[in-house]
């Protein structure tokens, strides 16, 4: 098989890979996208669903949010339940008008694939990249079932523990935290839509309810770290959700459980998102717990910024463009981690707290909840960070003339 070549090889067709591929293609950059899953598997994978204001505005500006805006729902309030009190946080008002969009990740992925294909792009589905090495000039060579793929740049958009990160000298590792609890994740059929995100701070552990579609809701239950999903029969899950979330009255009732799993709760940020001609975006560079609904949003923001940085670099006029990308997005990743960690701290009681001290800890949390729900600097700060107020900082994407194919030979990846 003779090696293929491209300008930018993208590993993974999740939100990060698809947004990047789309923007580069529009700029005239030759791209090759490899995705491990089949198209049907990818378009079925239900994960996120709560999108930030600034991310949707950005996608809308790129013409990539038509269906999202037509079918998605806007949410500007969440509820936090603690000691029987249900506090409404009107973050839309507190942030000065920024609200979330609720639209399932798999629908966004389907729309992005359709838009990329409508522009003439193709994705190699069911085609994992097995490894990434480098030729003698430091250019990446990707190993796929279809043979070698040579590229000017390779971008890892393939989630945590990816093959592009594995080719960094430090494997793109960085500071990480394993939280002392896990979350049981549940996708359940519901009899009416979830009107607002609800978080329950409870003596027996956190519980959460998030909107997805009219008849499907996303639910979370705090469970001990290392818990196995088999410990949780459907009746136990439904009972615990109802009790901790205080479900009743006009609330949705979780019925059939469509998917259950246990999410190991971790935060992680790579020390580097760039090593020479290797780049990372999205979960490949950082993973954040779902507490603040930030993972998909960060992935899209990375991709939007990287598209501008890559075109600036390919145009040859800006040698610092890719380092600028790394700097901006690592700073953003830490802001996101700090926000999500602060929210987790509010939503969980300290590990190992004796039962007789739980009410005290809950009462302290209720004070904090009331403060973020009230007009003032703390409320405004939480609301703006939660809704993703303002605009994405993304370098403009320039049009790039087609470069010559890279020369072949073999060696280690060298930093550029
Ligand atoms: P993705 O979406 O994981 O896509 C990576 C893609 O790469 C493919 N892949 C490979 N392809 C080729 N060769 C290889 N060697 C490959 N290895 C992997 C994979 O098959 C996959 O298709 O990464 P990306 O693009 O960085 O996007 C990240 C987001 O998907 C993720 O952060 C969010 O889902 C996190 N998240 C949420 N984020 C939000 O912003 N809002 C939310 O409401 C929200 N809720 C959630 C979530 C994540 C959850 N789970 C399951 C972890 C709720 C849950 C339960």
Coordinates of N, CA and C and ligand atoms in Angstrom, one line a residue, residues 11-16 34-37 42 47-50 105 128-129 157-159 163 212 218 220 263 282-283 290 293-297 299, ligand 1:
X11 N -7.3 12.8 14.4 CA -7.6 11.5 15.0 C -8.8 11.7 15.9
X12 N -10.0 11.2 15.5 CA -11.2 11.3 16.3 C -12.2 12.3 15.7
X13 N -13.4 11.8 15.5 CA -14.5 12.6 15.0 C -15.5 12.9 16.0
X14 N -15.1 13.3 17.2 CA -16.0 13.9 18.2 C -16.2 15.3 17.9
X15 N -16.7 16.1 18.9 CA -17.0 17.5 18.6 C -15.7 18.3 18.3
X16 N -14.6 18.0 19.0 CA -13.3 18.7 18.7 C -12.8 18.4 17.3
X34 N -9.8 10.4 10.8 CA -10.0 9.0 11.1 C -10.7 8.8 12.4
X35 N -11.8 8.0 12.4 CA -12.6 7.8 13.5 C -12.7 6.3 13.8
X36 N -12.5 5.9 15.0 CA -12.5 4.5 15.4 C -13.9 3.8 15.2
X37 N -14.9 4.6 15.6 CA -16.3 4.0 15.6 C -16.9 4.0 14.2
X42 N -21.2 6.2 16.4 CA -20.8 7.6 16.8 C -22.1 8.5 16.9
X47 N -23.9 11.6 25.3 CA -23.0 12.0 26.4 C -23.5 13.4 26.9
X48 N -23.0 14.4 26.4 CA -23.3 15.8 26.8 C -24.7 16.3 26.3
X49 N -25.1 17.4 26.7 CA -26.3 18.0 26.2 C -26.5 19.5 26.6
X50 N -25.6 20.0 27.4 CA -25.8 21.4 27.9 C -24.7 22.2 27.3
X105 N -25.5 15.8 22.5 CA -24.2 15.8 21.8 C -24.2 15.0 20.6
X128 N -9.6 3.1 13.1 CA -8.7 3.7 14.2 C -7.3 3.9 13.8
X129 N -6.7 4.9 14.3 CA -5.2 5.2 14.1 C -4.6 4.4 15.2
X157 N -7.6 14.4 18.7 CA -9.0 14.8 19.1 C -9.7 13.5 19.6
X158 N -8.9 12.6 20.1 CA -9.5 11.2 20.3 C -9.8 10.9 21.7
X159 N -10.0 11.9 22.6 CA -10.3 11.7 24.0 C -9.1 11.3 24.8
X163 N -3.6 8.2 21.0 CA -2.4 7.8 20.3 C -1.5 9.0 20.0
X212 N -32.3 16.6 28.5 CA -31.7 16.1 27.2 C -32.7 16.4 26.1
X218 N -31.1 13.0 31.8 CA -29.8 12.6 32.3 C -29.8 12.7 33.8
X220 N -27.7 11.8 37.7 CA -26.5 11.4 38.4 C -26.8 11.1 39.8
X263 N -19.2 6.7 36.4 CA -18.2 7.6 35.9 C -17.1 7.8 37.0
X282 N -9.4 19.2 23.0 CA -10.6 18.6 23.7 C -10.1 17.6 24.8
X283 N -10.9 16.5 25.0 CA -10.6 15.6 26.1 C -9.3 15.0 26.0
X290 N -18.4 16.0 34.9 CA -19.5 16.7 34.2 C -20.3 17.7 35.1
X293 N -20.9 20.8 33.3 CA -21.2 20.6 31.9 C -20.3 21.4 31.0
X294 N -19.0 21.1 31.2 CA -17.9 21.9 30.4 C -17.1 21.1 29.4
X295 N -17.2 19.8 29.4 CA -16.2 19.1 28.6 C -16.4 19.3 27.1
X296 N -17.6 19.1 26.6 CA -17.9 19.3 25.2 C -17.6 20.8 24.8
X297 N -18.0 21.7 25.7 CA -17.8 23.1 25.4 C -16.4 23.4 25.3
X299 N -14.1 21.4 24.4 CA -13.6 20.7 23.1 C -13.8 21.6 21.9
Ligands
LIG1 P1 -14.8 12.6 22.2 O1 -16.2 13.1 22.1 O2 -14.5 11.6 23.2 O3 -14.4 12.1 20.7 C1 -13.2 11.4 20.6 C2 -13.4 10.5 19.3 O4 -12.2 9.9 19.0 C3 -12.4 8.5 18.7 N1 -11.2 7.8 18.9 C4 -10.4 7.4 17.8 N2 -10.5 7.5 16.5 C5 -9.5 7.1 15.7 N3 -8.4 6.4 16.2 C6 -8.2 6.3 17.5 N4 -7.1 5.7 18.0 C7 -9.2 6.8 18.4 N5 -9.4 6.8 19.8 C8 -10.6 7.4 20.0 C9 -13.6 8.1 19.6 O5 -14.3 7.0 19.1 C10 -14.4 9.4 19.7 O6 -15.4 9.4 18.7 O7 -13.8 13.8 22.5 P2 -13.9 15.4 22.2 O8 -14.2 15.7 20.8 O9 -12.7 16.0 22.8 O10 -15.2 15.9 23.0 C11 -15.3 15.8 24.4 C12 -16.7 15.6 24.9 O11 -17.3 14.5 24.2 C13 -16.8 15.4 26.4 O12 -16.0 16.3 27.1 C14 -18.2 15.6 26.9 O13 -19.1 14.5 26.5 C15 -18.3 15.7 28.4 N6 -19.6 15.8 29.0 C16 -20.3 17.0 28.9 N7 -19.7 18.1 28.4 C17 -20.4 19.3 28.3 O14 -19.9 20.3 27.8 N8 -21.7 19.4 28.7 C18 -22.4 18.3 29.2 O15 -23.6 18.4 29.6 C19 -21.7 17.0 29.4 N9 -22.3 16.0 29.9 C20 -20.2 14.7 29.5 C21 -21.6 14.8 30.0 C22 -19.6 13.4 29.5 C23 -20.2 12.3 30.1 N10 -19.5 11.1 30.1 C24 -20.0 9.9 29.5 C25 -18.1 11.1 30.3 C26 -22.2 13.7 30.5 C27 -21.5 12.4 30.6 C28 -22.2 11.2 31.2

